[in-house]
Rosetta silent file (secondary structure, phi, psi, omega in degrees, C-alpha in Angstrom):
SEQUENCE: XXXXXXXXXXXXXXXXXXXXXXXXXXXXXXXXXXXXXXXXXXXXXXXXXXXXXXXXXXXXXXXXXXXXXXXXXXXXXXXXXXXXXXXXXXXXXXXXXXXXXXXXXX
SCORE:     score description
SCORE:     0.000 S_00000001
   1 L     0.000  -41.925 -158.634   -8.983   -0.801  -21.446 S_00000001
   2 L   -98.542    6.269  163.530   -7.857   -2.489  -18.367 S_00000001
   3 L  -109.657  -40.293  163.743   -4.757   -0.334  -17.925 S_00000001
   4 L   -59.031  -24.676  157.371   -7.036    2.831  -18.168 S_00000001
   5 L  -133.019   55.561  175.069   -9.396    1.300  -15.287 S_00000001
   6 L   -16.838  -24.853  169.635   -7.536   -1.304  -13.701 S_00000001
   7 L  -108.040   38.940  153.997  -10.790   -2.502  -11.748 S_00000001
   8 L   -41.216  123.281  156.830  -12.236   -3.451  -15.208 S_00000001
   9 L   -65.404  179.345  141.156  -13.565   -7.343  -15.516 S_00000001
  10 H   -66.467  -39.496  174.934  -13.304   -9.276  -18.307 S_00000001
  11 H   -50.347  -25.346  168.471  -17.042   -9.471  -18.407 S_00000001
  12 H   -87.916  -40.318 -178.301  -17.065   -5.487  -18.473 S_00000001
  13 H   -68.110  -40.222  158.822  -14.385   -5.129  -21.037 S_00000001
  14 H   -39.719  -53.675  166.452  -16.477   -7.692  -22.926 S_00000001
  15 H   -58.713  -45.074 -154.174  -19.504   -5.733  -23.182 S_00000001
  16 H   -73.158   -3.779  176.091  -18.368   -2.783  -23.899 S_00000001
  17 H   -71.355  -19.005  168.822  -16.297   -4.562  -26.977 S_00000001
  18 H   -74.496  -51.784 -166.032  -20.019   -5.838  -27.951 S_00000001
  19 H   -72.756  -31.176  171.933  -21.630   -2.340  -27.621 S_00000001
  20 H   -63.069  -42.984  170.406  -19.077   -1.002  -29.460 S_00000001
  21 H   -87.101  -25.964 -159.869  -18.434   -3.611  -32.365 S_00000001
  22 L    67.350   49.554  164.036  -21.204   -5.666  -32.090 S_00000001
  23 L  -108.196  140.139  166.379  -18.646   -8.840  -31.695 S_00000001
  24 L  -108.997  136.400 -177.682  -19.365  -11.231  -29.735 S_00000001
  25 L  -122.227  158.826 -148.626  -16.200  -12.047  -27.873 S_00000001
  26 L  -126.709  116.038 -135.682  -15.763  -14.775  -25.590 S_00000001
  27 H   -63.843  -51.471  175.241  -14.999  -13.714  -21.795 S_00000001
  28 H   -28.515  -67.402 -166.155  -11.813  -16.634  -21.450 S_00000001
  29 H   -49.853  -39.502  177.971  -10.538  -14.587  -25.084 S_00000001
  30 H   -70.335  -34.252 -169.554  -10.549  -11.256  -23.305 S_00000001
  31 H   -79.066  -43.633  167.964   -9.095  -12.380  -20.274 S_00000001
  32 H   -52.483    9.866  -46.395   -6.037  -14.238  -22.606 S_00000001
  33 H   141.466  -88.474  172.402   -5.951  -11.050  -24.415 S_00000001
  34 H   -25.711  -71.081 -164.904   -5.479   -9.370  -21.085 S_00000001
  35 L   -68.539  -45.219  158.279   -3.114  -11.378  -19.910 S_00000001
  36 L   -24.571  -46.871 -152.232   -0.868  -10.945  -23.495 S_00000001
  37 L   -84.582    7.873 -155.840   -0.739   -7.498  -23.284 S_00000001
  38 L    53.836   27.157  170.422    1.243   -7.940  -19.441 S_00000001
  39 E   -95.544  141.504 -149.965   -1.354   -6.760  -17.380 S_00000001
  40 E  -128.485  168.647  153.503   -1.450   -9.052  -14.668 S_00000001
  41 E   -94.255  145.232  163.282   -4.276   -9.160  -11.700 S_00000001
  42 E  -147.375  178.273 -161.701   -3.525   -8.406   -7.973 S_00000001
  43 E  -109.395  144.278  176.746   -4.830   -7.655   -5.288 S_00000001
  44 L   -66.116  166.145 -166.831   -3.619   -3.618   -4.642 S_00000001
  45 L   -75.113  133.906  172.272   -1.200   -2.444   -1.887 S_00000001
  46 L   -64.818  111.669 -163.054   -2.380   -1.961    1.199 S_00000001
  47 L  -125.050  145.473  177.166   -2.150    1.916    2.191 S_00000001
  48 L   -79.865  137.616  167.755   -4.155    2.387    5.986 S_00000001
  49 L   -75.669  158.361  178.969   -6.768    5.190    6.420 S_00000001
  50 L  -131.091  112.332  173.897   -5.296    7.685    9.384 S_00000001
  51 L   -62.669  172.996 -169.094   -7.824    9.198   11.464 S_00000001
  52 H   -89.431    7.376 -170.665   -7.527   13.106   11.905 S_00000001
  53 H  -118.584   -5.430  172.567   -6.014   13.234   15.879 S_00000001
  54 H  -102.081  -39.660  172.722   -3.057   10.586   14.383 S_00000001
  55 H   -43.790  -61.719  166.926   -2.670   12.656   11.393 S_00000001
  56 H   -21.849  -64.627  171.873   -2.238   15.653   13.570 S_00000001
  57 H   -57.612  -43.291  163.662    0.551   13.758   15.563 S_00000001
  58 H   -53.592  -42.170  175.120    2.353   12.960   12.526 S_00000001
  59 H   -74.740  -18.649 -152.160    2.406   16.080   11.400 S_00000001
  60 H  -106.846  -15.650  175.426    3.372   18.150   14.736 S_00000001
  61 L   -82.196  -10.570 -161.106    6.308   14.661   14.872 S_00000001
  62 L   -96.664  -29.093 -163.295    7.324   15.788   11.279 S_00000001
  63 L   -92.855   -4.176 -176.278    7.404   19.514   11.867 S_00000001
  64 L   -67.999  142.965 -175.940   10.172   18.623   15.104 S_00000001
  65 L   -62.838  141.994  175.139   13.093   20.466   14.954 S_00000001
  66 L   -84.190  -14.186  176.323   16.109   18.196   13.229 S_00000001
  67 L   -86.737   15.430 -174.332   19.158   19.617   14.799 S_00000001
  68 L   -77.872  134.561  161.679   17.705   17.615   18.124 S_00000001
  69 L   -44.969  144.992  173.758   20.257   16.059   20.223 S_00000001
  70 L   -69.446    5.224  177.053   19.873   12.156   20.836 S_00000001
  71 L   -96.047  -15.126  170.171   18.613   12.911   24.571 S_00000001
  72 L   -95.680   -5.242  154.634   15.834   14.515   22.932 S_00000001
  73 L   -71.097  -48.748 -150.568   14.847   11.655   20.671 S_00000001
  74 H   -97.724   -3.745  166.533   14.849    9.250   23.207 S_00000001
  75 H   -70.071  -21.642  178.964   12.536   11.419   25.361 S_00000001
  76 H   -96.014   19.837  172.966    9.881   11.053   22.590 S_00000001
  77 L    14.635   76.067  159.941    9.382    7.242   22.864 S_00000001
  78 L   -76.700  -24.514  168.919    9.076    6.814   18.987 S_00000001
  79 L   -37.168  -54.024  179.430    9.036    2.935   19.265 S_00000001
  80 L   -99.459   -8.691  169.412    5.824    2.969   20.981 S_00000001
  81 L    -8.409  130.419  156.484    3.891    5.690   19.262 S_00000001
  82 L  -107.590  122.049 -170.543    0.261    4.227   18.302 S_00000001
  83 L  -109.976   93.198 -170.290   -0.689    4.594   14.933 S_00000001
  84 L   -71.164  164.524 -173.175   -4.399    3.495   14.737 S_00000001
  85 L  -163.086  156.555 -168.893   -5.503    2.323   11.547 S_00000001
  86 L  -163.140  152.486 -178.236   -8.780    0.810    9.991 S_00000001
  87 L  -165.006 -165.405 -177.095  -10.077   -0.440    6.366 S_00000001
  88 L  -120.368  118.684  162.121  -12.373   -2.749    4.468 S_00000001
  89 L   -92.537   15.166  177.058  -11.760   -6.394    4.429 S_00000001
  90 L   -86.835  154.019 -130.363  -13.113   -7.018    1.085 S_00000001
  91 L   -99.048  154.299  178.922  -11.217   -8.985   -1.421 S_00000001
  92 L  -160.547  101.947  167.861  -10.316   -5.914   -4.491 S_00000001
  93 E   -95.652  113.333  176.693   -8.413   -7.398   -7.776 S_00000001
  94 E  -108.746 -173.718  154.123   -7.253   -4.720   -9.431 S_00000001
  95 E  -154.327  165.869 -141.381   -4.777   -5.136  -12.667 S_00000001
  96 E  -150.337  172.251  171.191   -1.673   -3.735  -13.496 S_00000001
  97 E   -72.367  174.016  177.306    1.292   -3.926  -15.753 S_00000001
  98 L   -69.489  -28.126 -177.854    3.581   -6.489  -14.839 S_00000001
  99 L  -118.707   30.855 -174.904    6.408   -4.588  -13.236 S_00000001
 100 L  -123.636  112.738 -167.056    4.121   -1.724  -11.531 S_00000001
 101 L   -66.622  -52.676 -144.564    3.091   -1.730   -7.618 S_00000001
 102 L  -116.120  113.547  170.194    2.075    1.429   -6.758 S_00000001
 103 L   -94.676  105.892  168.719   -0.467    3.471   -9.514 S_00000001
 104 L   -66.178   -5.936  159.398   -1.010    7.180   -8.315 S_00000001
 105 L   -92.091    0.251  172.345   -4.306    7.109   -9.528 S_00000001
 106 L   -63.095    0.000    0.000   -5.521    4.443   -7.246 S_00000001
């Protein structure tokens, strides 16, 4: 279950193993369980929201011709470029297999 939602609890995989079996399982058992199988908890990778006027800029830097001479790179002061960025500072434990970072369904 907890590889199919990764922000599963144990207390939610516990019920639903009650509504389904009618077992009562004991939330410590699920999470050892859990923990068996090599799904580990973390907290997920940080990826930054991009507002739309830096998205823009990325894309119109991305779309630059590649055959550019180095006097034309250094005219584009990529060093100081500002890339604004913003999120949510709430704590989010997700879980994951043991040797897997990055989930594209996340």
């Amino acid at each position: 279950m907890a590889p199919c939602n990764p922000r599963l609890t144990a207390v939610n995989i516990r019920s639903e193993i009650y509504e389904y079996n009618d077992t009562p399982v004991s939330v410590w058992t699920v999470r050892r369980r859990v923990s068996k199988s090599g799904v580990n908890a973390r907290r997920p990778a940080h990826k930054p929201l991009i507002s739309e006027k830096n998205r823009g800029t990325r894309l119109d830097f991305a779309r630059t011709p590649i055959d550019w001479k180095s006097e034309q790179w250094s005219e584009k002061n990529i060093d100081r470029a500002l890339i604004q960025t913003w999120g949510s500072f709430a704590l989010v434990i997700i879980k994951l297999l043991a040797r897997c970072r990055w989930t594209p369904s996340l």
